[in-house]
């Protein structure tokens, strides 16, 4: 079973994304073993402070190395981790291929970034992979960690109701997903494409493929390069 340990200074921020829908069900069914750790539990500081002033007069507080070292030493002392990830806009941009890669691992740590950064020695000596979820800046890495966990957990066998559905996702073969419709067949004069009502599976498949291809060509031509 995939185990993910998320390290954060704001564990409450992850309660909701990890407590609903597919992730909640995957946890309850034993498909993923997801743990959220409060970094403040791992410092010897009597005020539970995990940050300090930056050397060199830079404005803003920086996460100290001591609590991060302690928790990573604690976790890696119990099992071998495939990747120790840090969420940061400096990282490699996250994509479906990376989600697929991570979903095949056994044990992952995700250290959530912090708006003014963390002592760089953590990144030099403890982190194995830095991931950005896009070229924009968040207030912290928690939302990025939630995005990564969500995209990885839904790929785990049994996490989604329909086993095949994750394979039909946009991006799985570098194509956007085709449109979907449900009842009624006509609403406000807007009709569903007739082929979907034809009952001809081969024709429906051909239509879906053609729609995928066409949507990718018009909306995301970069994916076809
Ligand atoms: N922390 C702040 N911004 C981020 C981003 N774009 N991706 C990952 N972590 C971040």
Coordinates of N, CA and C and ligand atoms in Angstrom, one line a residue:
X1 N 0.8 -1.2 0.0 CA 0.0 0.0 0.0 C 0.9 1.3 0.0
X2 N 0.5 2.3 -0.8 CA 1.2 3.5 -0.8 C 1.0 4.2 0.5
X3 N 2.2 4.6 1.1 CA 2.1 5.5 2.3 C 2.6 6.8 2.0
X4 N 1.9 7.9 2.4 CA 2.4 9.3 2.2 C 2.4 10.0 3.6
X5 N 3.5 10.5 3.9 CA 3.6 11.4 5.1 C 3.8 12.8 4.7
X6 N 2.8 13.6 5.1 CA 2.9 15.1 4.8 C 3.3 15.8 6.0
X7 N 4.3 16.7 5.9 CA 4.9 17.5 7.0 C 4.5 18.9 6.7
X8 N 3.9 19.5 7.7 CA 3.3 20.9 7.6 C 3.3 21.7 8.9
X9 N 3.3 23.0 8.8 CA 3.1 23.8 10.0 C 1.6 24.1 10.1
X10 N 0.8 23.7 9.1 CA -0.7 24.0 9.1 C -1.5 22.7 8.9
X11 N -1.4 21.8 9.8 CA -2.1 20.5 9.5 C -3.6 20.7 9.3
X12 N -4.2 21.7 9.9 CA -5.7 21.9 9.7 C -6.1 22.2 8.3
X13 N -5.1 22.8 7.6 CA -5.4 23.2 6.2 C -5.6 21.9 5.3
X14 N -5.1 20.8 5.7 CA -5.2 19.6 4.9 C -6.3 18.7 5.4
X15 N -7.0 19.0 6.5 CA -8.1 18.1 7.0 C -9.2 18.0 6.0
X16 N -9.6 19.1 5.4 CA -10.7 19.0 4.4 C -10.4 18.2 3.1
X17 N -9.3 18.6 2.5 CA -9.0 17.9 1.2 C -8.7 16.4 1.5
X18 N -8.2 16.0 2.6 CA -7.9 14.6 2.9 C -9.1 13.9 3.6
X19 N -10.2 14.6 3.8 CA -11.3 14.1 4.6 C -12.6 13.9 3.9
X20 N -12.5 14.0 2.5 CA -13.7 13.9 1.7 C -13.6 13.0 0.5
X21 N -14.7 12.6 0.0 CA -14.8 12.0 -1.3 C -13.8 10.8 -1.5
X22 N -13.1 10.8 -2.7 CA -12.3 9.7 -3.0 C -11.1 9.4 -2.1
X23 N -10.5 10.5 -1.6 CA -9.4 10.3 -0.7 C -9.9 9.7 0.6
X24 N -11.0 10.2 1.1 CA -11.5 9.7 2.4 C -11.8 8.2 2.2
X25 N -12.4 7.9 1.1 CA -12.8 6.5 0.9 C -11.6 5.6 0.7
X26 N -10.6 6.1 0.0 CA -9.3 5.3 -0.2 C -8.6 5.1 1.1
X27 N -8.7 6.1 2.0 CA -8.1 5.9 3.3 C -8.8 4.8 4.1
X28 N -10.2 4.9 4.1 CA -11.0 4.0 4.8 C -10.9 2.6 4.3
X29 N -10.7 2.4 3.0 CA -10.6 1.1 2.4 C -9.2 0.5 2.5
X30 N -8.2 1.3 3.1 CA -6.9 0.8 3.2 C -6.1 0.8 1.9
X31 N -6.5 1.7 0.9 CA -5.8 1.8 -0.4 C -4.6 2.7 -0.3
X32 N -4.7 3.7 0.6 CA -3.6 4.6 0.9 C -3.5 4.8 2.4
X33 N -2.2 5.0 2.8 CA -2.0 5.2 4.3 C -1.4 6.6 4.3
X34 N -2.3 7.6 4.6 CA -1.9 9.0 4.5 C -1.8 9.6 5.9
X35 N -0.7 10.2 6.2 CA -0.4 10.8 7.6 C -0.1 12.2 7.4
X36 N -0.6 13.1 8.3 CA -0.3 14.5 8.3 C 0.4 14.8 9.6
X37 N 1.6 15.3 9.6 CA 2.4 15.6 10.8 C 2.6 17.1 11.0
X38 N 2.4 17.5 12.2 CA 2.6 18.9 12.6 C 4.1 19.1 12.9
X39 N 4.8 19.9 12.1 CA 6.2 20.1 12.3 C 6.6 20.6 13.7
X40 N 5.6 21.3 14.3 CA 5.9 21.8 15.7 C 6.0 20.7 16.7
X41 N 5.5 19.5 16.4 CA 5.7 18.4 17.3 C 7.1 17.8 17.4
X42 N 8.0 18.3 16.5 CA 9.3 17.8 16.3 C 10.4 18.7 16.7
X43 N 10.1 19.8 17.4 CA 11.2 20.7 17.8 C 11.4 20.6 19.3
X44 N 12.6 20.8 19.7 CA 13.0 20.8 21.2 C 12.7 22.2 21.8
X45 N 12.4 23.2 20.9 CA 12.1 24.5 21.4 C 10.9 24.5 22.3
X46 N 11.1 25.2 23.5 CA 10.0 25.1 24.5 C 8.8 25.9 24.0
X47 N 8.9 26.8 23.1 CA 7.7 27.5 22.6 C 7.2 26.9 21.3
X48 N 7.8 25.8 20.9 CA 7.4 25.1 19.7 C 7.6 25.9 18.4
X49 N 8.6 26.8 18.5 CA 8.9 27.7 17.3 C 9.6 26.8 16.3
X50 N 9.2 26.9 15.1 CA 9.9 26.2 14.0 C 10.6 27.1 13.0
X51 N 10.4 28.4 13.2 CA 11.0 29.4 12.3 C 12.0 30.3 13.0
X52 N 12.8 31.0 12.3 CA 13.7 32.0 12.9 C 14.1 33.0 11.9
X53 N 14.7 34.1 12.3 CA 15.1 35.2 11.4 C 16.2 34.7 10.4
X54 N 16.1 35.2 9.2 CA 17.1 34.8 8.1 C 18.4 35.4 8.4
X55 N 19.5 34.7 8.2 CA 20.8 35.3 8.2 C 20.9 36.3 7.0
X56 N 21.7 37.3 7.3 CA 22.0 38.2 6.2 C 21.0 39.3 6.0
X57 N 20.0 39.4 7.0 CA 19.1 40.5 7.0 C 17.9 40.5 6.1
X58 N 17.7 39.3 5.4 CA 16.6 39.2 4.5 C 15.3 39.2 5.4
X59 N 14.3 39.9 4.9 CA 13.0 40.1 5.7 C 12.3 38.7 5.7
X60 N 11.6 38.5 6.8 CA 10.7 37.3 6.9 C 11.4 36.1 7.6
X61 N 10.6 35.2 8.1 CA 11.1 34.1 8.9 C 11.3 32.9 8.0
X62 N 12.3 32.1 8.4 CA 12.7 30.9 7.7 C 12.5 29.7 8.5
X63 N 12.0 28.6 8.0 CA 11.8 27.3 8.7 C 13.2 26.8 9.1
X64 N 13.4 26.4 10.4 CA 14.7 26.0 10.9 C 14.9 24.5 10.5
X65 N 16.2 24.1 10.4 CA 16.5 22.8 10.0 C 16.2 21.7 11.1
X66 N 16.3 22.1 12.4 CA 16.2 21.1 13.5 C 14.9 20.3 13.5
X67 N 13.8 20.9 13.4 CA 12.5 20.1 13.5 C 12.4 19.3 12.2
X68 N 12.8 19.8 11.1 CA 12.7 19.0 9.8 C 13.6 17.8 9.8
X69 N 14.9 18.1 10.3 CA 15.8 17.0 10.4 C 15.2 15.9 11.4
X70 N 14.7 16.3 12.5 CA 14.1 15.4 13.5 C 13.0 14.5 12.9
X71 N 12.1 15.1 12.2 CA 10.9 14.3 11.7 C 11.4 13.4 10.6
X72 N 12.3 13.9 9.7 CA 12.7 13.1 8.6 C 13.6 11.9 9.1
X73 N 14.4 12.2 10.2 CA 15.1 11.1 10.8 C 14.2 10.1 11.4
X74 N 13.2 10.6 12.1 CA 12.2 9.7 12.7 C 11.5 8.8 11.7
X75 N 11.0 9.4 10.6 CA 10.3 8.6 9.6 C 11.2 7.7 8.8
X76 N 12.4 8.1 8.4 CA 13.3 7.3 7.7 C 13.9 6.2 8.5
X77 N 13.8 6.4 9.9 CA 14.3 5.3 10.8 C 13.3 4.2 10.8
X78 N 12.1 4.4 10.4 CA 11.0 3.4 10.5 C 10.8 2.6 9.2
X79 N 11.1 3.3 8.0 CA 10.9 2.6 6.7 C 11.8 3.4 5.7
X80 N 11.9 2.7 4.5 CA 12.7 3.4 3.5 C 11.8 4.2 2.6
X81 N 12.1 5.4 2.3 CA 11.3 6.3 1.5 C 11.8 6.4 0.1
X82 N 10.9 6.3 -0.9 CA 11.3 6.4 -2.3 C 11.7 7.8 -2.7
X83 N 10.9 8.8 -2.2 CA 11.2 10.2 -2.5 C 10.8 11.0 -1.2
X84 N 11.7 12.1 -1.0 CA 11.3 13.1 0.0 C 11.2 14.4 -0.8
X85 N 9.9 14.7 -0.9 CA 9.5 15.8 -1.8 C 9.3 17.1 -1.1
X86 N 9.8 18.2 -1.7 CA 9.5 19.5 -1.2 C 8.7 20.3 -2.2
X87 N 7.6 21.0 -1.7 CA 6.8 21.7 -2.6 C 7.3 23.2 -2.7
X88 N 7.6 23.6 -3.9 CA 8.1 24.9 -4.1 C 8.0 25.4 -5.5
X89 N 7.8 26.7 -5.7 CA 7.7 27.2 -7.1 C 9.0 27.0 -7.9
X90 N 10.1 26.7 -7.2 CA 11.3 26.5 -7.9 C 11.4 25.1 -8.5
X91 N 10.5 24.2 -8.1 CA 10.6 22.8 -8.4 C 10.2 22.5 -9.9
X92 N 10.4 21.2 -10.2 CA 10.0 20.8 -11.6 C 8.5 20.8 -11.6
X93 N 7.9 21.2 -12.8 CA 6.5 21.4 -12.9 C 5.8 20.0 -12.9
X94 N 4.8 19.9 -12.0 CA 4.0 18.7 -11.8 C 3.2 18.4 -13.0
X95 N 3.0 17.1 -13.4 CA 2.2 16.7 -14.5 C 1.7 15.3 -14.3
X96 N 0.8 14.9 -15.2 CA 0.2 13.5 -15.1 C 1.3 12.4 -15.0
X97 N 2.3 12.6 -15.8 CA 3.4 11.6 -15.9 C 4.0 11.4 -14.5
X98 N 4.2 12.5 -13.8 CA 4.8 12.5 -12.5 C 3.8 11.9 -11.5
X99 N 2.5 12.2 -11.6 CA 1.5 11.6 -10.8 C 1.6 10.1 -10.9
X100 N 1.6 9.6 -12.2 CA 1.7 8.2 -12.5 C 2.9 7.6 -11.8
X101 N 4.1 8.2 -11.9 CA 5.3 7.8 -11.3 C 5.2 7.6 -9.8
X102 N 4.7 8.7 -9.2 CA 4.6 8.7 -7.7 C 3.6 7.6 -7.2
X103 N 2.5 7.4 -8.0 CA 1.5 6.4 -7.6 C 2.0 5.0 -7.6
X104 N 3.2 4.7 -8.2 CA 3.8 3.4 -8.2 C 4.8 3.2 -7.1
X105 N 5.0 4.2 -6.3 CA 5.9 4.1 -5.2 C 5.3 3.5 -3.9
X106 N 6.2 3.2 -2.9 CA 5.7 2.6 -1.7 C 5.5 3.6 -0.6
X107 N 6.6 4.5 -0.4 CA 6.6 5.4 0.7 C 7.1 6.8 0.2
X108 N 6.3 7.8 0.5 CA 6.7 9.2 0.1 C 6.5 10.1 1.3
X109 N 7.5 11.1 1.3 CA 7.3 12.2 2.3 C 7.1 13.4 1.4
X110 N 6.2 14.3 1.9 CA 6.0 15.6 1.2 C 6.2 16.6 2.3
X111 N 7.2 17.4 2.2 CA 7.4 18.5 3.1 C 6.8 19.8 2.4
X112 N 5.8 20.4 3.1 CA 5.2 21.6 2.5 C 6.1 22.8 2.7
X113 N 6.2 23.5 1.6 CA 7.0 24.7 1.6 C 6.4 25.8 2.4
X114 N 7.1 26.9 2.6 CA 6.8 27.9 3.5 C 7.0 29.2 2.8
X115 N 6.2 30.2 3.0 CA 6.3 31.4 2.1 C 7.6 32.1 2.0
X116 N 8.4 32.1 3.1 CA 9.7 32.8 3.1 C 10.8 31.7 2.9
X117 N 10.4 30.5 2.7 CA 11.4 29.5 2.5 C 11.9 28.7 3.7
X118 N 12.7 27.7 3.5 CA 13.2 26.9 4.5 C 14.7 26.9 4.5
X119 N 15.4 26.7 5.6 CA 16.9 26.7 5.6 C 17.3 25.8 4.4
X120 N 18.2 26.4 3.6 CA 18.5 25.8 2.3 C 19.2 24.4 2.5
X121 N 19.8 24.2 3.7 CA 20.5 22.9 3.9 C 19.6 21.8 3.9
X122 N 18.3 22.0 4.2 CA 17.3 21.0 4.1 C 17.1 20.5 2.7
X123 N 17.1 21.5 1.8 CA 16.9 21.2 0.4 C 18.2 20.5 -0.2
X124 N 19.3 20.9 0.3 CA 20.6 20.4 -0.2 C 20.8 18.9 0.3
X125 N 20.4 18.7 1.5 CA 20.8 17.4 2.1 C 19.7 16.4 2.4
X126 N 18.5 16.8 2.5 CA 17.4 15.9 2.9 C 16.4 15.7 1.8
X127 N 16.2 16.6 0.9 CA 15.1 16.5 -0.1 C 15.7 15.8 -1.3
X128 N 14.8 14.9 -1.9 CA 15.3 14.2 -3.1 C 14.6 14.8 -4.4
X129 N 13.5 15.5 -4.2 CA 12.7 16.0 -5.4 C 11.9 17.2 -5.0
X130 N 12.0 18.3 -5.9 CA 11.3 19.5 -5.6 C 10.2 19.6 -6.7
X131 N 8.9 19.8 -6.2 CA 7.8 19.9 -7.2 C 7.1 21.2 -7.1
X132 N 6.8 21.8 -8.2 CA 6.0 23.0 -8.3 C 4.7 22.6 -9.0
X133 N 3.6 23.1 -8.6 CA 2.3 22.8 -9.3 C 2.0 23.8 -10.4
X134 N 2.9 24.8 -10.6 CA 2.7 25.8 -11.6 C 3.4 27.1 -11.4
X135 N 3.5 27.9 -12.4 CA 4.3 29.1 -12.3 C 3.5 30.2 -11.7
X136 N 3.2 30.1 -10.4 CA 2.5 31.1 -9.7 C 2.9 30.8 -8.2
X137 N 2.7 31.8 -7.3 CA 3.2 31.6 -6.0 C 2.0 31.5 -5.0
X138 N 2.0 30.4 -4.2 CA 1.0 30.2 -3.2 C 1.6 30.7 -1.9
X139 N 0.7 30.8 -0.9 CA 1.2 31.3 0.4 C 1.9 30.2 1.2
X140 N 1.7 29.0 0.8 CA 2.5 27.9 1.4 C 2.3 26.6 0.5
X141 N 3.0 25.6 0.9 CA 3.0 24.4 0.1 C 1.8 23.4 0.3
X142 N 1.0 23.8 1.3 CA -0.1 22.8 1.7 C -1.1 22.5 0.5
X143 N -1.5 23.6 -0.2 CA -2.4 23.4 -1.3 C -1.7 22.6 -2.4
X144 N -0.4 22.8 -2.6 CA 0.3 22.0 -3.6 C 0.4 20.6 -3.2
X145 N 0.6 20.3 -1.9 CA 0.7 18.9 -1.4 C -0.7 18.3 -1.6
X146 N -1.8 19.0 -1.4 CA -3.1 18.5 -1.5 C -3.3 18.1 -3.0
X147 N -2.9 18.9 -3.9 CA -3.0 18.7 -5.3 C -2.2 17.4 -5.7
X148 N -1.0 17.3 -5.2 CA -0.2 16.1 -5.6 C -0.8 14.9 -5.0
X149 N -1.2 14.9 -3.7 CA -1.8 13.7 -3.1 C -3.1 13.3 -3.9
X150 N -3.9 14.3 -4.2 CA -5.2 14.0 -4.8 C -4.9 13.3 -6.2
X151 N -4.0 13.8 -7.0 CA -3.8 13.3 -8.3 C -3.1 11.9 -8.2
X152 N -2.4 11.7 -7.2 CA -1.7 10.4 -7.0 C -2.7 9.3 -6.5
X153 N -3.4 9.7 -5.5 CA -4.3 8.7 -4.8 C -5.4 8.2 -5.7
X154 N -5.9 9.1 -6.5 CA -7.0 8.6 -7.4 C -6.6 7.6 -8.4
X155 N -5.2 7.5 -8.6 CA -4.7 6.5 -9.6 C -4.5 5.1 -8.9
X156 N -4.6 5.0 -7.6 CA -4.3 3.8 -7.0 C -5.4 2.8 -7.3
X157 N -5.1 1.5 -7.5 CA -6.1 0.5 -7.9 C -7.2 0.5 -6.8
X158 N -8.5 0.6 -7.2 CA -9.6 0.5 -6.3 C -10.0 1.9 -5.7
X159 N -9.2 2.9 -6.0 CA -9.6 4.2 -5.4 C -10.8 4.8 -6.1
X160 N -10.9 4.6 -7.4 CA -12.1 5.2 -8.1 C -13.1 4.0 -8.3
X161 N -14.4 4.4 -8.3 CA -15.4 3.4 -8.4 C -15.2 2.6 -9.7
X162 N -15.0 3.2 -10.8 CA -14.8 2.5 -12.0 C -13.3 2.4 -12.3
X163 N -12.8 1.2 -12.2 CA -11.4 0.9 -12.3 C -10.7 1.5 -13.6
X164 N -11.5 1.5 -14.7 CA -11.0 1.9 -15.9 C -11.0 3.4 -16.0
X165 N -11.7 4.1 -15.2 CA -11.9 5.5 -15.5 C -10.7 6.4 -15.4
X166 N -9.7 6.1 -14.5 CA -8.5 6.9 -14.4 C -7.7 6.8 -15.8
X167 N -7.8 5.7 -16.4 CA -7.1 5.6 -17.7 C -7.6 6.4 -18.8
X168 N -8.9 6.8 -18.7 CA -9.6 7.6 -19.7 C -9.4 9.1 -19.5
X169 N -8.7 9.5 -18.4 CA -8.5 10.9 -18.1 C -7.8 11.7 -19.2
X170 N -8.1 13.0 -19.2 CA -7.3 13.9 -19.9 C -5.8 13.6 -19.6
X171 N -4.9 13.8 -20.5 CA -3.5 13.7 -20.3 C -2.9 12.3 -20.3
X172 N -3.8 11.2 -20.0 CA -3.2 9.9 -19.9 C -2.5 9.5 -21.1
X173 N -3.0 9.9 -22.3 CA -2.2 9.6 -23.5 C -1.9 10.9 -24.3
X174 N -1.7 11.9 -23.5 CA -1.4 13.3 -24.1 C -2.6 13.8 -24.9
X175 N -3.8 13.3 -24.6 CA -5.0 13.9 -25.2 C -5.9 14.4 -24.2
X176 N -6.7 15.4 -24.5 CA -7.7 15.8 -23.6 C -8.9 14.9 -23.7
X177 N -9.7 14.7 -22.6 CA -10.8 13.8 -22.5 C -11.9 14.3 -23.4
X178 N -12.7 13.4 -24.0 CA -13.9 13.8 -24.8 C -15.0 14.4 -23.9
X179 N -15.9 15.2 -24.5 CA -17.0 15.7 -23.7 C -18.0 14.5 -23.2
X180 N -18.6 14.8 -22.1 CA -19.6 13.8 -21.6 C -21.0 14.5 -21.4
X181 N -22.0 13.7 -21.5 CA -23.4 14.3 -21.4 C -24.2 13.3 -20.5
X182 N -25.3 13.8 -19.9 CA -26.3 13.0 -19.2 C -27.7 13.5 -19.5
X183 N -28.7 12.8 -19.0 CA -30.1 13.1 -19.3 C -30.4 14.6 -18.8
X184 N -31.3 15.3 -19.4 CA -32.2 14.8 -20.6 C -31.5 14.9 -21.9
X185 N -32.0 14.2 -22.9 CA -31.4 14.2 -24.3 C -31.4 15.6 -24.9
X186 N -32.5 16.4 -24.6 CA -32.6 17.7 -25.0 C -33.0 18.6 -23.9
X187 N -32.3 19.7 -23.7 CA -32.6 20.6 -22.6 C -32.5 22.0 -23.2
X188 N -33.6 22.8 -23.1 CA -33.7 24.1 -23.6 C -33.4 24.2 -25.1
X189 N -33.7 23.1 -25.8 CA -33.4 23.1 -27.2 C -31.9 22.6 -27.5
X190 N -31.1 22.4 -26.5 CA -29.7 21.9 -26.7 C -29.7 20.4 -26.7
X191 N -29.3 19.8 -27.8 CA -29.4 18.4 -27.9 C -28.0 17.7 -27.7
X192 N -28.1 16.5 -27.1 CA -26.9 15.7 -27.0 C -26.5 15.2 -28.4
X193 N -25.2 15.0 -28.7 CA -24.7 14.5 -30.0 C -25.4 13.1 -30.2
X194 N -26.2 13.0 -31.3 CA -27.0 11.8 -31.6 C -26.2 10.5 -31.5
X195 N -24.9 10.5 -31.9 CA -24.2 9.2 -31.9 C -24.1 8.6 -30.5
X196 N -24.2 9.4 -29.5 CA -24.1 8.8 -28.1 C -25.4 8.1 -27.7
X197 N -26.5 8.3 -28.5 CA -27.7 7.6 -28.2 C -27.9 6.5 -29.2
X198 N -27.0 6.3 -30.1 CA -27.2 5.3 -31.1 C -27.0 3.8 -30.6
X199 N -26.4 3.6 -29.5 CA -26.1 2.3 -29.0 C -25.0 1.5 -29.8
X200 N -24.4 2.2 -30.8 CA -23.4 1.6 -31.6 C -22.0 1.9 -30.9
X201 N -21.5 0.9 -30.1 CA -20.3 1.1 -29.3 C -19.1 1.5 -30.2
X202 N -18.9 0.9 -31.3 CA -17.8 1.2 -32.2 C -17.8 2.7 -32.7
X203 N -19.0 3.1 -33.0 CA -19.2 4.5 -33.5 C -19.0 5.5 -32.4
X204 N -19.5 5.1 -31.2 CA -19.3 6.0 -30.0 C -17.8 6.1 -29.7
X205 N -17.1 5.0 -29.7 CA -15.6 5.0 -29.5 C -14.9 5.9 -30.5
X206 N -15.3 5.7 -31.8 CA -14.7 6.5 -32.8 C -14.9 8.0 -32.6
X207 N -16.2 8.3 -32.2 CA -16.5 9.7 -32.0 C -15.7 10.3 -30.8
X208 N -15.6 9.5 -29.8 CA -14.8 10.0 -28.6 C -13.4 10.3 -29.0
X209 N -12.8 9.3 -29.7 CA -11.4 9.5 -30.1 C -11.3 10.8 -30.9
X210 N -12.2 10.9 -31.9 CA -12.1 12.1 -32.8 C -12.3 13.4 -32.0
X211 N -13.2 13.4 -31.0 CA -13.4 14.6 -30.2 C -12.1 14.9 -29.4
X212 N -11.5 13.8 -28.8 CA -10.3 14.0 -28.0 C -9.2 14.7 -28.8
X213 N -9.1 14.1 -30.0 CA -8.0 14.6 -30.9 C -8.3 16.1 -31.3
X214 N -9.5 16.3 -31.7 CA -9.9 17.7 -32.1 C -9.8 18.7 -31.0
X215 N -10.2 18.3 -29.8 CA -10.1 19.3 -28.7 C -8.7 19.5 -28.3
X216 N -7.9 18.5 -28.4 CA -6.4 18.7 -28.1 C -5.8 19.6 -29.1
X217 N -6.1 19.4 -30.4 CA -5.5 20.2 -31.4 C -5.9 21.6 -31.3
X218 N -7.2 21.9 -30.9 CA -7.6 23.3 -30.8 C -7.2 24.0 -29.5
X219 N -7.4 23.2 -28.4 CA -7.2 23.8 -27.0 C -5.7 23.7 -26.5
X220 N -5.1 22.5 -26.8 CA -3.7 22.3 -26.3 C -2.8 21.7 -27.3
X221 N -2.6 22.4 -28.4 CA -1.7 21.9 -29.5 C -0.3 21.5 -29.0
X222 N 0.1 22.1 -27.9 CA 1.4 21.8 -27.3 C 1.5 20.3 -26.9
X223 N 0.4 19.7 -26.5 CA 0.4 18.3 -26.1 C 0.7 17.4 -27.2
X224 N 0.5 17.8 -28.5 CA 0.6 16.9 -29.6 C 2.0 17.0 -30.2
X225 N 2.8 17.9 -29.7 CA 4.2 18.1 -30.3 C 5.1 16.9 -30.0
Ligands
LIG1 N1 4.6 26.9 -2.8 C1 4.3 28.2 -3.2 N2 4.0 28.2 -4.5 C2 4.0 26.9 -5.0 C3 3.8 26.3 -6.2 N3 3.5 27.0 -7.3 N4 4.0 25.0 -6.3 C4 4.4 24.3 -5.2 N5 4.6 24.8 -4.0 C5 4.4 26.1 -3.9

